[in-house]
mmCIF file of C-alpha atoms and ligand atoms in Angstrom:
data_model
loop_
_atom_site.group_PDB
_atom_site.id
_atom_site.type_symbol
_atom_site.label_atom_id
_atom_site.label_comp_id
_atom_site.label_asym_id
_atom_site.label_seq_id
_atom_site.Cartn_x
_atom_site.Cartn_y
_atom_site.Cartn_z
ATOM 1 C CA MET A 1 27.059 -21.904 13.289
ATOM 2 C CA GLU A 2 26.718 -19.009 11.415
ATOM 3 C CA GLU A 3 23.485 -18.732 9.261
ATOM 4 C CA LYS A 4 24.174 -19.430 5.671
ATOM 5 C CA VAL A 5 21.811 -18.068 3.002
ATOM 6 C CA ARG A 6 21.506 -18.248 -0.892
ATOM 7 C CA LEU A 7 23.841 -15.798 -2.586
ATOM 8 C CA GLN A 8 21.134 -13.736 -4.138
ATOM 9 C CA LYS A 9 19.041 -13.272 -0.945
ATOM 10 C CA HIS A 10 22.401 -12.254 0.687
ATOM 11 C CA MET A 11 22.761 -9.793 -1.976
ATOM 12 C CA ALA A 12 19.686 -8.328 -1.356
ATOM 13 C CA GLN A 13 20.203 -8.215 2.252
ATOM 14 C CA CYS A 14 23.147 -6.215 1.500
ATOM 15 C CA GLY A 15 20.897 -3.744 -0.367
ATOM 16 C CA VAL A 16 22.762 -4.592 -3.894
ATOM 17 C CA SER A 17 19.451 -4.840 -5.556
ATOM 18 C CA SER A 18 16.257 -7.008 -5.603
ATOM 19 C CA ARG A 19 16.763 -10.866 -5.469
ATOM 20 C CA ARG A 20 15.778 -11.050 -8.982
ATOM 21 C CA HIS A 21 18.128 -8.438 -10.313
ATOM 22 C CA ALA A 22 20.710 -10.293 -7.992
ATOM 23 C CA GLU A 23 20.195 -13.361 -10.071
ATOM 24 C CA GLU A 24 20.785 -11.301 -13.189
ATOM 25 C CA LEU A 25 24.109 -10.056 -11.849
ATOM 26 C CA ILE A 26 24.990 -13.697 -10.998
ATOM 27 C CA ARG A 27 24.212 -14.969 -14.473
ATOM 28 C CA ALA A 28 26.212 -12.229 -16.097
ATOM 29 C CA GLY A 29 29.424 -13.188 -14.326
ATOM 30 C CA ARG A 30 29.464 -10.220 -12.226
ATOM 31 C CA VAL A 31 29.509 -11.610 -8.830
ATOM 32 C CA LYS A 32 32.416 -13.068 -7.079
ATOM 33 C CA VAL A 33 32.310 -15.341 -3.768
ATOM 34 C CA ASN A 34 35.908 -15.381 -1.980
ATOM 35 C CA GLY A 35 37.499 -14.405 -5.296
ATOM 36 C CA VAL A 36 35.931 -16.808 -7.670
ATOM 37 C CA VAL A 37 33.220 -15.935 -10.050
ATOM 38 C CA ILE A 38 29.791 -17.584 -9.505
ATOM 39 C CA ARG A 39 27.527 -18.283 -12.396
ATOM 40 C CA GLU A 40 25.026 -20.860 -10.677
ATOM 41 C CA MET A 41 22.010 -19.939 -8.578
ATOM 42 C CA GLY A 42 21.842 -21.486 -4.940
ATOM 43 C CA VAL A 43 25.306 -21.195 -3.818
ATOM 44 C CA LEU A 44 25.042 -20.604 0.149
ATOM 45 C CA VAL A 45 27.006 -17.877 1.916
ATOM 46 C CA SER A 46 27.294 -16.472 5.008
ATOM 47 C CA ASP A 47 28.467 -13.103 6.570
ATOM 48 C CA LYS A 48 32.047 -14.485 6.686
ATOM 49 C CA ASP A 49 32.235 -14.880 2.936
ATOM 50 C CA MET A 50 33.799 -12.273 0.732
ATOM 51 C CA ILE A 51 31.264 -11.246 -1.651
ATOM 52 C CA GLU A 52 32.267 -8.872 -4.474
ATOM 53 C CA VAL A 53 29.809 -7.360 -7.131
ATOM 54 C CA ASP A 54 31.890 -5.757 -10.209
ATOM 55 C CA ASN A 55 35.063 -5.995 -7.966
ATOM 56 C CA LYS A 56 33.592 -4.063 -5.208
ATOM 57 C CA LEU A 57 33.116 -5.724 -1.680
ATOM 58 C CA ILE A 58 29.387 -5.668 -0.299
ATOM 59 C CA LYS A 59 28.329 -5.844 3.085
ATOM 60 C CA LYS A 60 25.161 -5.819 5.033
ATOM 61 C CA GLU A 61 23.304 -2.256 5.527
ATOM 62 C CA GLU A 62 23.036 -1.597 9.323
ATOM 63 C CA ARG A 63 19.739 -0.009 9.111
ATOM 64 C CA LEU A 64 16.707 -1.220 6.686
ATOM 65 C CA VAL A 65 14.965 1.816 5.403
ATOM 66 C CA TYR A 66 11.493 2.079 3.785
ATOM 67 C CA ILE A 67 10.701 5.321 1.925
ATOM 68 C CA MET A 68 7.464 6.277 0.247
ATOM 69 C CA LEU A 69 7.745 8.862 -2.626
ATOM 70 C CA ASN A 70 5.182 10.833 -4.339
ATOM 71 C CA LYS A 71 6.854 10.771 -7.705
ATOM 72 C CA PRO A 72 6.400 13.748 -9.851
ATOM 73 C CA SER A 73 6.253 13.459 -13.849
ATOM 74 C CA GLY A 74 9.478 13.617 -15.548
ATOM 75 C CA TYR A 75 11.550 11.202 -13.565
ATOM 76 C CA VAL A 76 12.647 7.729 -14.380
ATOM 77 C CA THR A 77 12.308 4.905 -11.517
ATOM 78 C CA THR A 78 15.890 3.851 -12.086
ATOM 79 C CA VAL A 79 19.014 4.436 -9.967
ATOM 80 C CA THR A 80 20.938 5.792 -12.952
ATOM 81 C CA ASP A 81 19.986 6.645 -16.424
ATOM 82 C CA PRO A 82 21.726 6.241 -19.636
ATOM 83 C CA GLN A 83 19.984 9.128 -21.360
ATOM 84 C CA ASP A 84 21.016 11.319 -18.148
ATOM 85 C CA ARG A 85 17.318 12.124 -17.434
ATOM 86 C CA ASN A 86 16.165 12.873 -13.941
ATOM 87 C CA THR A 87 16.000 9.933 -11.577
ATOM 88 C CA VAL A 88 14.001 9.347 -8.554
ATOM 89 C CA MET A 89 17.072 9.212 -6.391
ATOM 90 C CA ASP A 90 17.703 13.091 -7.201
ATOM 91 C CA LEU A 91 14.714 13.552 -4.934
ATOM 92 C CA ILE A 92 15.819 11.622 -2.033
ATOM 93 C CA SER A 93 19.305 12.633 -2.127
ATOM 94 C CA GLU A 94 19.246 13.224 1.954
ATOM 95 C CA VAL A 95 18.881 9.650 2.506
ATOM 96 C CA LYS A 96 22.272 8.286 3.437
ATOM 97 C CA GLU A 97 21.431 4.450 2.872
ATOM 98 C CA ARG A 98 21.673 2.809 -0.599
ATOM 99 C CA VAL A 99 17.994 2.408 -1.319
ATOM 100 C CA TYR A 100 16.636 1.477 -4.681
ATOM 101 C CA PRO A 101 13.230 1.795 -6.445
ATOM 102 C CA VAL A 102 10.804 -1.272 -6.071
ATOM 103 C CA GLY A 103 9.012 -1.835 -9.341
ATOM 104 C CA ARG A 104 8.556 0.953 -11.825
ATOM 105 C CA LEU A 105 6.209 3.952 -12.751
ATOM 106 C CA ASP A 106 6.771 5.128 -16.373
ATOM 107 C CA TYR A 107 8.561 8.515 -16.861
ATOM 108 C CA ASP A 108 5.235 10.447 -16.920
ATOM 109 C CA THR A 109 3.390 8.489 -14.456
ATOM 110 C CA THR A 110 3.073 10.110 -10.914
ATOM 111 C CA GLY A 111 2.366 8.990 -7.368
ATOM 112 C CA LEU A 112 3.255 6.147 -5.162
ATOM 113 C CA LEU A 113 6.761 4.669 -5.426
ATOM 114 C CA ILE A 114 8.512 2.727 -2.493
ATOM 115 C CA LEU A 115 12.279 2.618 -2.044
ATOM 116 C CA THR A 116 14.042 0.384 0.116
ATOM 117 C CA ASN A 117 17.334 -1.408 0.768
ATOM 118 C CA ASP A 118 15.426 -4.407 2.160
ATOM 119 C CA GLY A 119 15.722 -6.835 -0.785
ATOM 120 C CA ASP A 120 13.185 -9.328 0.922
ATOM 121 C CA PHE A 121 10.544 -6.571 1.192
ATOM 122 C CA ALA A 122 11.179 -5.586 -2.299
ATOM 123 C CA TYR A 123 10.870 -9.212 -3.173
ATOM 124 C CA PHE A 124 7.707 -9.617 -1.459
ATOM 125 C CA LEU A 125 6.312 -6.384 -3.017
ATOM 126 C CA THR A 126 7.057 -7.580 -6.504
ATOM 127 C CA HIS A 127 6.464 -11.053 -6.655
ATOM 128 C CA PRO A 128 3.632 -12.079 -8.893
ATOM 129 C CA SER A 129 2.291 -14.759 -6.543
ATOM 130 C CA GLN A 130 1.831 -12.174 -4.017
ATOM 131 C CA GLU A 131 -0.723 -10.540 -6.039
ATOM 132 C CA ILE A 132 -0.380 -7.096 -4.317
ATOM 133 C CA LYS A 133 -3.234 -4.738 -5.394
ATOM 134 C CA LYS A 134 -2.078 -1.334 -7.093
ATOM 135 C CA THR A 135 -4.582 1.121 -7.281
ATOM 136 C CA TYR A 136 -4.517 3.880 -10.027
ATOM 137 C CA LEU A 137 -6.487 7.078 -11.098
ATOM 138 C CA ALA A 138 -6.435 7.197 -14.778
ATOM 139 C CA GLU A 139 -7.689 10.132 -16.796
ATOM 140 C CA VAL A 140 -8.689 8.666 -20.224
ATOM 141 C CA SER A 141 -9.965 10.284 -23.284
ATOM 142 C CA GLY A 142 -13.647 10.188 -23.916
ATOM 143 C CA PHE A 143 -16.479 8.267 -22.157
ATOM 144 C CA PRO A 144 -16.014 4.428 -21.602
ATOM 145 C CA SER A 145 -19.341 2.511 -22.135
ATOM 146 C CA LYS A 146 -20.471 -0.076 -19.774
ATOM 147 C CA ASP A 147 -18.796 -2.801 -22.317
ATOM 148 C CA SER A 148 -15.353 -1.128 -22.188
ATOM 149 C CA MET A 149 -15.589 -1.079 -18.421
ATOM 150 C CA ASN A 150 -16.499 -4.707 -18.412
ATOM 151 C CA LEU A 151 -13.668 -5.520 -20.569
ATOM 152 C CA LEU A 152 -11.177 -3.731 -18.299
ATOM 153 C CA ARG A 153 -12.684 -5.934 -15.449
ATOM 154 C CA LYS A 154 -12.717 -9.106 -17.141
ATOM 155 C CA GLY A 155 -9.168 -8.793 -18.896
ATOM 156 C CA VAL A 156 -8.000 -7.796 -22.237
ATOM 157 C CA ILE A 157 -5.271 -9.328 -24.280
ATOM 158 C CA LEU A 158 -2.037 -7.758 -23.990
ATOM 159 C CA ASP A 159 1.121 -9.729 -25.605
ATOM 160 C CA GLY A 160 -0.920 -12.497 -26.478
ATOM 161 C CA ARG A 161 -2.462 -13.354 -23.020
ATOM 162 C CA PRO A 162 -5.370 -11.789 -21.034
ATOM 163 C CA THR A 163 -4.725 -9.647 -18.113
ATOM 164 C CA ALA A 164 -6.053 -11.116 -14.789
ATOM 165 C CA LYS A 165 -9.313 -9.814 -13.315
ATOM 166 C CA ALA A 166 -9.127 -6.091 -12.506
ATOM 167 C CA GLU A 167 -11.607 -3.412 -10.690
ATOM 168 C CA ALA A 168 -12.408 -0.506 -12.599
ATOM 169 C CA TYR A 169 -14.927 2.273 -11.646
ATOM 170 C CA ILE A 170 -15.884 5.594 -12.972
ATOM 171 C CA VAL A 171 -15.082 8.470 -10.694
ATOM 172 C CA LYS A 172 -16.127 11.269 -12.561
ATOM 173 C CA SER A 173 -16.933 12.566 -16.093
ATOM 174 C CA LYS A 174 -15.113 15.923 -17.519
ATOM 175 C CA ALA A 175 -15.712 17.931 -20.557
ATOM 176 C CA LYS A 176 -13.955 15.471 -22.979
ATOM 177 C CA SER A 177 -12.432 12.877 -20.685
ATOM 178 C CA THR A 178 -12.943 10.485 -17.761
ATOM 179 C CA LEU A 179 -11.393 9.706 -14.495
ATOM 180 C CA LEU A 180 -11.213 6.140 -13.695
ATOM 181 C CA LYS A 181 -10.046 4.207 -10.668
ATOM 182 C CA ILE A 182 -8.533 1.052 -11.954
ATOM 183 C CA ILE A 183 -7.038 -1.842 -9.378
ATOM 184 C CA ILE A 184 -4.780 -4.433 -10.631
ATOM 185 C CA SER A 185 -2.794 -7.207 -9.149
ATOM 186 C CA GLU A 186 -0.287 -7.556 -11.801
ATOM 187 C CA GLY A 187 2.766 -5.648 -12.934
ATOM 188 C CA ARG A 188 3.139 -5.875 -16.534
ATOM 189 C CA ASN A 189 5.016 -3.193 -18.576
ATOM 190 C CA ARG A 190 2.691 -0.006 -19.203
ATOM 191 C CA GLN A 191 -0.168 -2.109 -17.976
ATOM 192 C CA VAL A 192 -2.807 0.493 -17.390
ATOM 193 C CA LYS A 193 -2.058 2.432 -20.246
ATOM 194 C CA ARG A 194 -2.335 -0.580 -22.634
ATOM 195 C CA MET A 195 -5.374 -1.875 -21.028
ATOM 196 C CA CYS A 196 -7.272 1.799 -21.511
ATOM 197 C CA GLU A 197 -5.708 1.834 -25.084
ATOM 198 C CA LYS A 198 -7.096 -1.629 -25.740
ATOM 199 C CA VAL A 199 -10.717 -0.633 -24.822
ATOM 200 C CA GLY A 200 -10.364 2.568 -27.078
ATOM 201 C CA HIS A 201 -9.583 5.355 -24.256
ATOM 202 C CA PRO A 202 -6.081 6.187 -24.111
ATOM 203 C CA VAL A 203 -4.603 7.635 -20.968
ATOM 204 C CA ILE A 204 -4.125 11.528 -20.620
ATOM 205 C CA SER A 205 -2.583 11.075 -17.347
ATOM 206 C CA LEU A 206 -1.934 8.240 -14.459
ATOM 207 C CA GLU A 207 -1.320 8.109 -10.814
ATOM 208 C CA ARG A 208 -0.786 5.384 -8.451
ATOM 209 C CA ILE A 209 -2.224 6.085 -5.218
ATOM 210 C CA SER A 210 -1.692 2.924 -3.396
ATOM 211 C CA ILE A 211 0.124 -0.387 -3.128
ATOM 212 C CA GLY A 212 -1.522 -3.019 -0.914
ATOM 213 C CA THR A 213 -2.001 -1.412 2.434
ATOM 214 C CA LEU A 214 0.053 1.497 1.855
ATOM 215 C CA THR A 215 -1.468 4.836 0.488
ATOM 216 C CA LEU A 216 -0.182 8.109 -0.453
ATOM 217 C CA GLY A 217 -2.211 10.142 1.777
ATOM 218 C CA ASP A 218 -1.348 13.826 1.639
ATOM 219 C CA LEU A 219 2.009 13.594 0.703
ATOM 220 C CA LYS A 220 2.833 16.294 -1.993
ATOM 221 C CA LYS A 221 4.428 15.488 -5.394
ATOM 222 C CA GLY A 222 8.165 15.392 -4.945
ATOM 223 C CA GLN A 223 7.982 14.527 -1.314
ATOM 224 C CA TRP A 224 9.048 11.426 0.579
ATOM 225 C CA ARG A 225 8.606 9.974 3.950
ATOM 226 C CA HIS A 226 9.755 6.969 5.827
ATOM 227 C CA LEU A 227 7.114 4.202 6.391
ATOM 228 C CA THR A 228 6.237 3.637 10.045
ATOM 229 C CA THR A 229 7.229 0.416 11.682
ATOM 230 C CA GLN A 230 3.450 -0.145 11.877
ATOM 231 C CA GLU A 231 3.085 0.087 7.974
ATOM 232 C CA VAL A 232 5.835 -2.233 7.291
ATOM 233 C CA LYS A 233 4.443 -4.815 9.479
ATOM 234 C CA ALA A 234 0.925 -4.489 8.125
ATOM 235 C CA PHE A 235 1.904 -4.487 4.703
ATOM 236 C CA ARG A 236 3.770 -7.948 5.274
ATOM 237 C CA GLY A 237 0.783 -9.105 7.003
ATOM 238 C CA ASP A 238 -2.113 -8.092 5.107
ATOM 239 C CA LYS A 239 -0.973 -7.584 1.765
ATOM 240 C CA LYS A 240 -4.442 -7.082 -0.193
HETATM 241 N N1 LIG B 301 0.683 1.091 -15.729
HETATM 242 C C1 LIG B 301 1.327 1.783 -16.614
HETATM 243 O O1 LIG B 301 0.675 1.910 -17.739
HETATM 244 N N2 LIG B 301 2.213 3.064 -16.140
HETATM 245 C C2 LIG B 301 2.489 2.876 -15.133
HETATM 246 O O2 LIG B 301 3.574 3.702 -14.712
HETATM 247 C C3 LIG B 301 2.010 2.016 -14.224
HETATM 248 C C4 LIG B 301 1.203 1.017 -14.351
#
């Protein structure tokens, strides 16, 4: 008997998008199963079913690909941009598989970004319940006091609710700014910048240097590499 999986999982396995984005596509009426528009979650499908997204047939990618990119400033982390800005896809044009960025970094934030066509991996990496640690180097203006550092650690109120406990360290002081290492396990919009702003030290520049067990190492800005099988396995097994 062929294996049946939920429609959104199947779409993720086909490299259409993350599971969550697949759910949005379904709700928007953009997905057909065997010629019929499906809007409810939970429909089970197999490889034998004909699935269309925006009237285009989708099928499973033969090869799952995992890419680590050191994103430079001046790129958006979406596949296309309505404002026609550079996207991170421009940096990986040699990759034949239909990968997409997992999670997001701001236009001016640099550093570690994962791209993949493995929807399950993307889901695992971004789902809040996994609490995967993301490490940032933030250059902030001024010199945060002990109290400010403790506030960053304990949580500040953003959008009416406190941020989860974080780690925050002073790496070094410069003439007019301070380099901080901040480790968070949530992924709210512009979280690090807003946290620092909230304690009175706006971010001058921001770089992500690790996600869970994955670290940038000496990958140069604008360069990318495939993750090794060991890295993918270690990431799933030991997420913190
Ligand atoms: N926090 C931010 O403020 N910006 C990013 O790009 C990532 C985390």
